[in-house]
Each structure stands twice: as C-alpha cells, then as structure tokens.
mmCIF file of C-alpha atoms and ligand atoms in Angstrom:
data_model
loop_
_atom_site.group_PDB
_atom_site.id
_atom_site.type_symbol
_atom_site.label_atom_id
_atom_site.label_comp_id
_atom_site.label_asym_id
_atom_site.label_seq_id
_atom_site.Cartn_x
_atom_site.Cartn_y
_atom_site.Cartn_z
ATOM 1 C CA MET A 28 3.638 -29.318 1.737
ATOM 2 C CA SER A 29 1.917 -26.010 1.130
ATOM 3 C CA LEU A 30 3.848 -22.986 -0.080
ATOM 4 C CA LYS A 31 3.492 -21.446 3.361
ATOM 5 C CA ASP A 32 5.724 -24.155 4.869
ATOM 6 C CA LYS A 33 8.501 -23.274 2.432
ATOM 7 C CA ILE A 34 8.793 -19.749 3.844
ATOM 8 C CA ASP A 35 11.816 -19.153 6.064
ATOM 9 C CA ILE A 36 10.200 -17.320 8.964
ATOM 10 C CA LYS A 37 13.592 -16.032 10.155
ATOM 11 C CA ASN A 38 14.172 -14.249 6.839
ATOM 12 C CA LEU A 39 10.837 -12.523 6.325
ATOM 13 C CA PRO A 40 10.607 -9.100 4.741
ATOM 14 C CA GLN A 41 9.524 -6.798 7.546
ATOM 15 C CA HIS A 42 7.782 -4.498 5.102
ATOM 16 C CA ILE A 43 5.988 -5.567 1.922
ATOM 17 C CA ALA A 44 4.513 -3.003 -0.458
ATOM 18 C CA ILE A 45 1.996 -3.883 -3.162
ATOM 19 C CA ILE A 46 0.841 -2.070 -6.291
ATOM 20 C CA MET A 47 -2.596 -3.630 -6.616
ATOM 21 C CA ASP A 48 -3.194 -3.446 -10.358
ATOM 22 C CA GLY A 49 -5.505 -5.037 -12.921
ATOM 23 C CA ASN A 50 -8.976 -4.610 -11.416
ATOM 24 C CA GLY A 51 -10.352 -2.962 -14.545
ATOM 25 C CA ARG A 52 -9.010 -5.640 -16.895
ATOM 26 C CA TRP A 53 -10.300 -8.398 -14.604
ATOM 27 C CA ALA A 54 -13.813 -6.961 -14.811
ATOM 28 C CA LYS A 55 -13.631 -6.289 -18.540
ATOM 29 C CA MET A 56 -12.665 -9.912 -19.234
ATOM 30 C CA ARG A 57 -15.937 -10.867 -17.572
ATOM 31 C CA GLY A 58 -17.982 -8.309 -19.476
ATOM 32 C CA LYS A 59 -18.509 -6.262 -16.309
ATOM 33 C CA HIS A 60 -17.933 -2.652 -15.335
ATOM 34 C CA ARG A 61 -14.506 -1.727 -13.930
ATOM 35 C CA VAL A 62 -16.061 -1.028 -10.539
ATOM 36 C CA PHE A 63 -16.916 -4.725 -10.233
ATOM 37 C CA GLY A 64 -13.193 -5.418 -10.425
ATOM 38 C CA HIS A 65 -12.479 -2.922 -7.648
ATOM 39 C CA GLU A 66 -15.130 -4.586 -5.484
ATOM 40 C CA GLN A 67 -13.553 -7.998 -6.033
ATOM 41 C CA GLY A 68 -10.180 -6.476 -5.264
ATOM 42 C CA VAL A 69 -11.336 -5.862 -1.702
ATOM 43 C CA ILE A 70 -11.462 -9.643 -1.173
ATOM 44 C CA SER A 71 -7.820 -9.835 -2.247
ATOM 45 C CA VAL A 72 -6.916 -7.065 0.197
ATOM 46 C CA ARG A 73 -8.547 -8.978 3.034
ATOM 47 C CA ASP A 74 -6.875 -12.272 2.107
ATOM 48 C CA THR A 75 -3.443 -10.718 1.604
ATOM 49 C CA ALA A 76 -3.536 -8.669 4.812
ATOM 50 C CA GLU A 77 -4.584 -11.746 6.779
ATOM 51 C CA ALA A 78 -1.786 -13.830 5.228
ATOM 52 C CA ALA A 79 0.847 -11.162 5.872
ATOM 53 C CA ALA A 80 -0.188 -10.728 9.512
ATOM 54 C CA GLU A 81 -0.345 -14.505 10.084
ATOM 55 C CA ILE A 82 3.213 -15.151 8.936
ATOM 56 C CA GLY A 83 4.631 -12.187 10.846
ATOM 57 C CA VAL A 84 5.130 -9.382 8.350
ATOM 58 C CA LYS A 85 5.213 -6.112 10.319
ATOM 59 C CA PHE A 86 4.200 -3.573 7.636
ATOM 60 C CA LEU A 87 2.014 -4.045 4.578
ATOM 61 C CA THR A 88 1.637 -0.958 2.386
ATOM 62 C CA LEU A 89 -1.034 -1.072 -0.303
ATOM 63 C CA TYR A 90 -1.221 1.378 -3.193
ATOM 64 C CA ALA A 91 -4.975 1.949 -3.262
ATOM 65 C CA PHE A 92 -5.312 5.293 -5.051
ATOM 66 C CA SER A 93 -2.626 7.386 -6.698
ATOM 67 C CA THR A 94 -2.455 11.131 -7.193
ATOM 68 C CA GLU A 95 -2.779 10.369 -10.918
ATOM 69 C CA ASN A 96 -5.933 8.286 -10.355
ATOM 70 C CA TRP A 97 -7.903 11.535 -9.780
ATOM 71 C CA LYS A 98 -7.782 11.924 -13.578
ATOM 72 C CA ARG A 99 -10.001 8.863 -14.067
ATOM 73 C CA PRO A 100 -13.680 9.372 -15.007
ATOM 74 C CA ALA A 101 -15.612 10.978 -12.125
ATOM 75 C CA THR A 102 -17.957 7.993 -11.863
ATOM 76 C CA GLU A 103 -15.060 5.608 -11.281
ATOM 77 C CA VAL A 104 -13.414 7.934 -8.747
ATOM 78 C CA GLU A 105 -16.706 8.280 -6.869
ATOM 79 C CA ALA A 106 -17.236 4.534 -6.865
ATOM 80 C CA LEU A 107 -13.703 3.956 -5.566
ATOM 81 C CA MET A 108 -14.176 6.468 -2.744
ATOM 82 C CA LYS A 109 -17.517 4.940 -1.813
ATOM 83 C CA LEU A 110 -15.966 1.484 -1.774
ATOM 84 C CA LEU A 111 -13.146 2.754 0.392
ATOM 85 C CA VAL A 112 -15.513 4.245 2.979
ATOM 86 C CA GLN A 113 -17.653 1.082 2.999
ATOM 87 C CA THR A 114 -14.685 -1.243 3.316
ATOM 88 C CA ILE A 115 -13.006 0.705 6.099
ATOM 89 C CA HIS A 116 -16.307 0.823 7.963
ATOM 90 C CA GLN A 117 -16.922 -2.912 7.591
ATOM 91 C CA GLU A 118 -13.396 -4.084 8.282
ATOM 92 C CA THR A 119 -12.455 -2.071 11.369
ATOM 93 C CA LYS A 120 -13.648 -4.827 13.689
ATOM 94 C CA THR A 121 -11.756 -7.529 11.770
ATOM 95 C CA LEU A 122 -8.624 -5.387 11.917
ATOM 96 C CA THR A 123 -8.924 -5.139 15.685
ATOM 97 C CA ASP A 124 -9.727 -8.863 16.040
ATOM 98 C CA ASN A 125 -6.483 -9.521 14.161
ATOM 99 C CA ASP A 126 -4.513 -6.918 16.132
ATOM 100 C CA ILE A 127 -3.795 -4.914 12.958
ATOM 101 C CA ARG A 128 -3.288 -1.148 13.056
ATOM 102 C CA LEU A 129 -4.602 0.887 10.135
ATOM 103 C CA LYS A 130 -2.490 3.756 8.835
ATOM 104 C CA ALA A 131 -2.539 5.928 5.744
ATOM 105 C CA ILE A 132 -0.032 7.843 3.661
ATOM 106 C CA GLY A 133 -0.806 10.391 0.960
ATOM 107 C CA ASP A 134 -2.635 13.649 0.512
ATOM 108 C CA LEU A 135 -5.448 12.814 2.911
ATOM 109 C CA ASP A 136 -6.719 16.423 2.803
ATOM 110 C CA SER A 137 -7.704 15.827 -0.818
ATOM 111 C CA LEU A 138 -10.124 13.035 0.153
ATOM 112 C CA ASP A 139 -13.747 13.997 0.627
ATOM 113 C CA LYS A 140 -14.912 14.791 4.147
ATOM 114 C CA ASN A 141 -16.830 11.596 4.707
ATOM 115 C CA CYS A 142 -13.967 9.444 3.512
ATOM 116 C CA ARG A 143 -11.434 11.244 5.693
ATOM 117 C CA LYS A 144 -13.721 10.984 8.703
ATOM 118 C CA GLU A 145 -14.187 7.217 8.265
ATOM 119 C CA LEU A 146 -10.455 6.738 7.798
ATOM 120 C CA ILE A 147 -9.488 8.779 10.871
ATOM 121 C CA GLU A 148 -12.050 6.933 12.976
ATOM 122 C CA ALA A 149 -10.677 3.558 11.901
ATOM 123 C CA MET A 150 -7.083 4.695 12.501
ATOM 124 C CA ASN A 151 -8.010 5.886 16.000
ATOM 125 C CA THR A 152 -9.919 2.692 16.814
ATOM 126 C CA THR A 153 -7.003 0.484 15.753
ATOM 127 C CA ALA A 154 -4.206 2.749 17.034
ATOM 128 C CA SER A 155 -3.036 0.460 19.824
ATOM 129 C CA ASN A 156 -3.007 -2.755 17.758
ATOM 130 C CA LYS A 157 0.427 -4.294 17.499
ATOM 131 C CA ARG A 158 0.724 -7.308 15.202
ATOM 132 C CA MET A 159 1.032 -5.496 11.873
ATOM 133 C CA ASP A 160 0.593 -2.030 10.358
ATOM 134 C CA LEU A 161 -1.674 -2.010 7.322
ATOM 135 C CA VAL A 162 -0.781 1.181 5.492
ATOM 136 C CA LEU A 163 -3.108 2.463 2.781
ATOM 137 C CA ALA A 164 -1.556 4.770 0.204
ATOM 138 C CA LEU A 165 -4.426 7.095 -0.680
ATOM 139 C CA SER A 166 -4.114 10.007 -3.064
ATOM 140 C CA TYR A 167 -0.453 9.159 -2.808
ATOM 141 C CA SER A 168 2.481 9.491 -5.150
ATOM 142 C CA GLY A 169 6.176 9.429 -4.466
ATOM 143 C CA ARG A 170 6.819 12.732 -6.197
ATOM 144 C CA TRP A 171 3.956 14.384 -4.290
ATOM 145 C CA GLU A 172 5.429 13.073 -1.029
ATOM 146 C CA LEU A 173 8.946 14.268 -1.867
ATOM 147 C CA THR A 174 7.662 17.688 -2.919
ATOM 148 C CA GLU A 175 5.774 18.062 0.375
ATOM 149 C CA THR A 176 8.840 16.932 2.299
ATOM 150 C CA PHE A 177 11.119 19.434 0.545
ATOM 151 C CA LYS A 178 8.599 22.200 1.238
ATOM 152 C CA ALA A 179 8.467 21.248 4.920
ATOM 153 C CA LEU A 180 12.272 21.217 5.145
ATOM 154 C CA ALA A 181 12.505 24.569 3.337
ATOM 155 C CA ASN A 182 10.066 26.045 5.861
ATOM 156 C CA LYS A 183 12.189 24.736 8.739
ATOM 157 C CA VAL A 184 15.246 26.364 7.167
ATOM 158 C CA ARG A 185 13.353 29.643 6.735
ATOM 159 C CA SER A 186 12.245 29.659 10.338
ATOM 160 C CA GLY A 187 15.795 28.993 11.492
ATOM 161 C CA ILE A 188 15.252 25.579 13.099
ATOM 162 C CA LEU A 189 17.166 23.678 10.417
ATOM 163 C CA ASN A 190 20.578 24.361 8.931
ATOM 164 C CA PRO A 191 20.772 23.377 5.208
ATOM 165 C CA ASP A 192 24.086 21.624 5.907
ATOM 166 C CA ASP A 193 22.273 19.338 8.324
ATOM 167 C CA ILE A 194 19.919 17.960 5.660
ATOM 168 C CA THR A 195 20.968 14.330 5.331
ATOM 169 C CA GLN A 196 19.277 11.318 3.756
ATOM 170 C CA GLU A 197 18.136 10.373 7.236
ATOM 171 C CA VAL A 198 16.547 13.798 7.763
ATOM 172 C CA ILE A 199 14.689 13.418 4.470
ATOM 173 C CA SER A 200 13.511 9.894 5.392
ATOM 174 C CA ASN A 201 12.315 11.152 8.766
ATOM 175 C CA ASN A 202 10.206 13.828 7.094
ATOM 176 C CA LEU A 203 8.446 11.541 4.616
ATOM 177 C CA ASN A 204 4.908 10.208 5.205
ATOM 178 C CA THR A 205 6.574 6.880 5.982
ATOM 179 C CA ALA A 206 8.726 8.274 8.830
ATOM 180 C CA GLY A 207 9.310 5.561 11.398
ATOM 181 C CA MET A 208 8.636 2.706 8.997
ATOM 182 C CA PRO A 209 11.412 0.483 7.638
ATOM 183 C CA GLU A 210 11.954 0.641 3.866
ATOM 184 C CA PRO A 211 10.128 -2.129 1.994
ATOM 185 C CA GLU A 212 12.367 -5.113 1.277
ATOM 186 C CA LEU A 213 9.840 -6.452 -1.238
ATOM 187 C CA LEU A 214 7.581 -4.622 -3.688
ATOM 188 C CA ILE A 215 4.967 -6.646 -5.557
ATOM 189 C CA ARG A 216 3.050 -5.446 -8.613
ATOM 190 C CA THR A 217 0.225 -7.462 -10.105
ATOM 191 C CA SER A 218 -1.245 -7.457 -13.629
ATOM 192 C CA GLY A 219 1.952 -7.876 -15.615
ATOM 193 C CA GLU A 220 2.874 -4.181 -15.730
ATOM 194 C CA CYS A 221 6.520 -3.658 -14.812
ATOM 195 C CA ARG A 222 6.538 -0.069 -13.548
ATOM 196 C CA ILE A 223 6.697 1.665 -10.196
ATOM 197 C CA SER A 224 3.976 4.197 -11.186
ATOM 198 C CA ASN A 225 5.202 6.813 -8.728
ATOM 199 C CA PHE A 226 4.860 4.546 -5.663
ATOM 200 C CA LEU A 227 7.450 4.645 -2.850
ATOM 201 C CA ILE A 228 10.212 6.088 -5.050
ATOM 202 C CA TRP A 229 12.566 7.222 -2.275
ATOM 203 C CA GLN A 230 11.897 4.236 -0.048
ATOM 204 C CA SER A 231 12.362 1.572 -2.727
ATOM 205 C CA ALA A 232 15.934 2.475 -3.708
ATOM 206 C CA TYR A 233 17.096 -1.029 -2.678
ATOM 207 C CA THR A 234 13.799 -2.908 -2.707
ATOM 208 C CA GLU A 235 13.475 -6.277 -4.451
ATOM 209 C CA LEU A 236 10.844 -6.005 -7.174
ATOM 210 C CA TYR A 237 8.440 -8.838 -7.926
ATOM 211 C CA PHE A 238 6.084 -8.733 -10.887
ATOM 212 C CA THR A 239 3.280 -11.206 -11.434
ATOM 213 C CA SER A 240 0.830 -11.451 -14.312
ATOM 214 C CA LYS A 241 -1.991 -12.297 -11.896
ATOM 215 C CA LEU A 242 -4.636 -9.581 -11.871
ATOM 216 C CA TRP A 243 -5.249 -8.122 -8.414
ATOM 217 C CA PRO A 244 -8.759 -9.618 -7.910
ATOM 218 C CA ASP A 245 -7.197 -13.086 -8.428
ATOM 219 C CA PHE A 246 -4.368 -12.493 -5.923
ATOM 220 C CA ARG A 247 -4.619 -14.728 -2.836
ATOM 221 C CA LYS A 248 -2.532 -15.883 0.139
ATOM 222 C CA GLU A 249 -0.658 -18.446 -1.966
ATOM 223 C CA ASP A 250 0.430 -15.688 -4.351
ATOM 224 C CA LEU A 251 1.864 -13.705 -1.455
ATOM 225 C CA TYR A 252 3.709 -16.799 -0.228
ATOM 226 C CA GLU A 253 5.095 -17.335 -3.735
ATOM 227 C CA ALA A 254 6.404 -13.768 -3.864
ATOM 228 C CA ILE A 255 8.046 -14.117 -0.440
ATOM 229 C CA ILE A 256 9.690 -17.414 -1.420
ATOM 230 C CA ASP A 257 11.014 -15.799 -4.594
ATOM 231 C CA TYR A 258 12.375 -12.919 -2.500
ATOM 232 C CA GLN A 259 14.048 -15.346 -0.088
ATOM 233 C CA GLN A 260 15.880 -17.059 -2.940
ATOM 234 C CA ARG A 261 17.598 -13.802 -3.917
ATOM 235 C CA GLU A 262 21.013 -12.715 -2.666
ATOM 236 C CA ARG A 263 20.781 -9.606 -0.520
HETATM 237 C C1 LIG B 7 -5.906 -0.986 -9.885
HETATM 238 O O1 LIG B 7 -6.608 -1.491 -10.971
HETATM 239 C C2 LIG B 7 -6.796 -0.234 -8.934
HETATM 240 C C3 LIG B 7 -6.596 1.230 -8.909
HETATM 241 C C4 LIG B 7 -5.686 1.865 -9.583
HETATM 242 C C5 LIG B 7 -7.490 1.993 -8.080
HETATM 243 P P1 LIG B 7 -6.865 -0.624 -12.265
HETATM 244 O O2 LIG B 7 -8.134 0.134 -12.062
HETATM 245 O O3 LIG B 7 -5.683 0.185 -12.603
HETATM 246 O O4 LIG B 7 -7.112 -1.749 -13.357
HETATM 247 P P2 LIG B 7 -6.490 -1.828 -14.809
HETATM 248 O O5 LIG B 7 -5.012 -1.621 -14.665
HETATM 249 O O6 LIG B 7 -7.131 -0.766 -15.606
HETATM 250 O O7 LIG B 7 -6.831 -3.214 -15.275
HETATM 251 C C1 LIG B 8 -1.022 2.225 -9.966
HETATM 252 O O1 LIG B 8 -1.878 1.637 -10.885
HETATM 253 C C2 LIG B 8 -1.802 2.882 -8.866
HETATM 254 C C3 LIG B 8 -2.554 1.987 -7.979
HETATM 255 C C4 LIG B 8 -2.495 0.682 -7.974
HETATM 256 C C5 LIG B 8 -3.381 2.652 -7.019
HETATM 257 P P1 LIG B 8 -2.360 2.426 -12.181
HETATM 258 O O2 LIG B 8 -3.101 1.455 -13.015
HETATM 259 O O3 LIG B 8 -3.064 3.654 -11.788
HETATM 260 O O4 LIG B 8 -0.962 2.842 -12.832
HETATM 261 P P2 LIG B 8 -0.568 3.053 -14.341
HETATM 262 O O5 LIG B 8 -1.479 4.114 -14.858
HETATM 263 O O6 LIG B 8 -0.789 1.753 -15.030
HETATM 264 O O7 LIG B 8 0.872 3.450 -14.316
HETATM 265 MG MG1 LIG B 9 -3.998 -0.112 -13.723
#
C-alpha cells in the first residue's frame, strides 16, 4: 500500500501552503552554487503541484520569493527571477493540460517588467482552469500584505465609503491578497527550520504546522502525502 492510499480523501485540506526552503544548503552539500539548488527546486514544485491536484487539493500556495529575499546578493536575485520567467514560460502548457489555474500574491509591481509580463500572460492563459489554484507568493510577506491592506482600508475611510466601526475581521480578510481563498489548513516548511518567516501570518492563525528536515529539492509526492497523513491524524 502506498502512502497515497492512506489519505482520507473526504478529509483533505482544501488549501495547503508551503515554505519551500533549503535549496542553497542542498546545492552546497553537493559542492555546487546555490542557484543549482533553486533549479532543482523547480522539479519539486512540479511534482508537488501535480500530486496536490491529483488528490483533489483546491489551493496550493508556494512561498517562492519573500520581500526579505531582495536583500540577497544581486546575482542570486537575478538568477531566481530568470528561473521564474523560464519556468512560468515552460510550464504554462502543463498547467493547462492539468486544468490548474496560476495565481500570484505579493508586491508584483516590484518584479521586473519581463517577469511581470510572463506572469500575467500565464495567469491569463490559465484563468479558466478549474481543478486547482496554484498560487505563487512572489515578493510577498505577511507584514507587507497587512500594511497594504490597512492602507487600502484607511483610504476607503478617508473617501467616506467605509465606516471605521464596520471594519471586521472579515473585512480585513476580504481586502488581503488572498481574498476569496480559504485559509490554509496545513502549512508545510522544509529544511528543518521551524519559523513562519513572514508567510501568511493573518491567514495561518489556526493552521496546522508541519516541519520536515527534507530540503526542498528532495521533496516529492510521497513527502506531500506524508504531511497530509500527519495532518489527518490531528484533532481539529
Ligand atoms: C529557499 O531556499 C528558496 C528561496 C528562499 C528563494 P534557500 O535559498 O533559502 O536555501 P537555504 O535556506 O539557504 O538552504
Ligand atoms: C523563506 O525562506 C522564504 C521563501 C521560502 C521564499 P528564507 O530562507 O528566505 O527564510 P529565512 O531567512 O530562513 O527566515
Ligand atoms: Mg532559506
């Protein structure tokens, strides 16, 4: 019996979020440049997205680049952006073949023109796909998102279309980048680090956390199944 058969399909998390960490260490262990680890990480993204869609997960949110990641050496940032453009370009057809819709959250205006263009094209091409939403968090951080949301709400108050007394948790949720998405029931982080690193901080108030020492480039379908089985054994 494979791990997949142990998953209770009726009790699947609708939304899984992943902090894909450990690419640099994976490459370093092999005497390679960090970028090699990021390249290998793309294979894990493909495998994990396919597995999630196959079993019936509705939303998969991947932390691909944080607001803080801009502080990395320029060569690494450039390589990551190039890899992102390349991957989106190459994978759009596979996404459509698998009926997966591509979405993005984060400060997309901070991405370079070419990257934004590729991303918007892929989002438009896949817009009517229905099996699963694959959400890339790009130049994203939870505090950035909350700050933007508070600014937007303050502007609505200033222009008289929102009464401060009407600001509820629901109103805040509906003004986040993730508006319309359910909160993640399961958040996975690879590489043995046990932090949230400014990921979906509002949305993960009640999320089950799952940490694995596997480095992201080693993460495969079976690892996703293992995380889901662990989640299903918890009391909620
Ligand atoms: C995660 O791997 C990928 C990104 C943050 C873009 P890292 O690059 O953080 O790899 P480690 O944590 O240094 O091993
Ligand atoms: C979190 O990983 C961000 C992404 C996976 C994109 P980092 O490696 O950047 O986080 P820290 O620095 O260890 O907290
Ligand atoms: Mg890291």
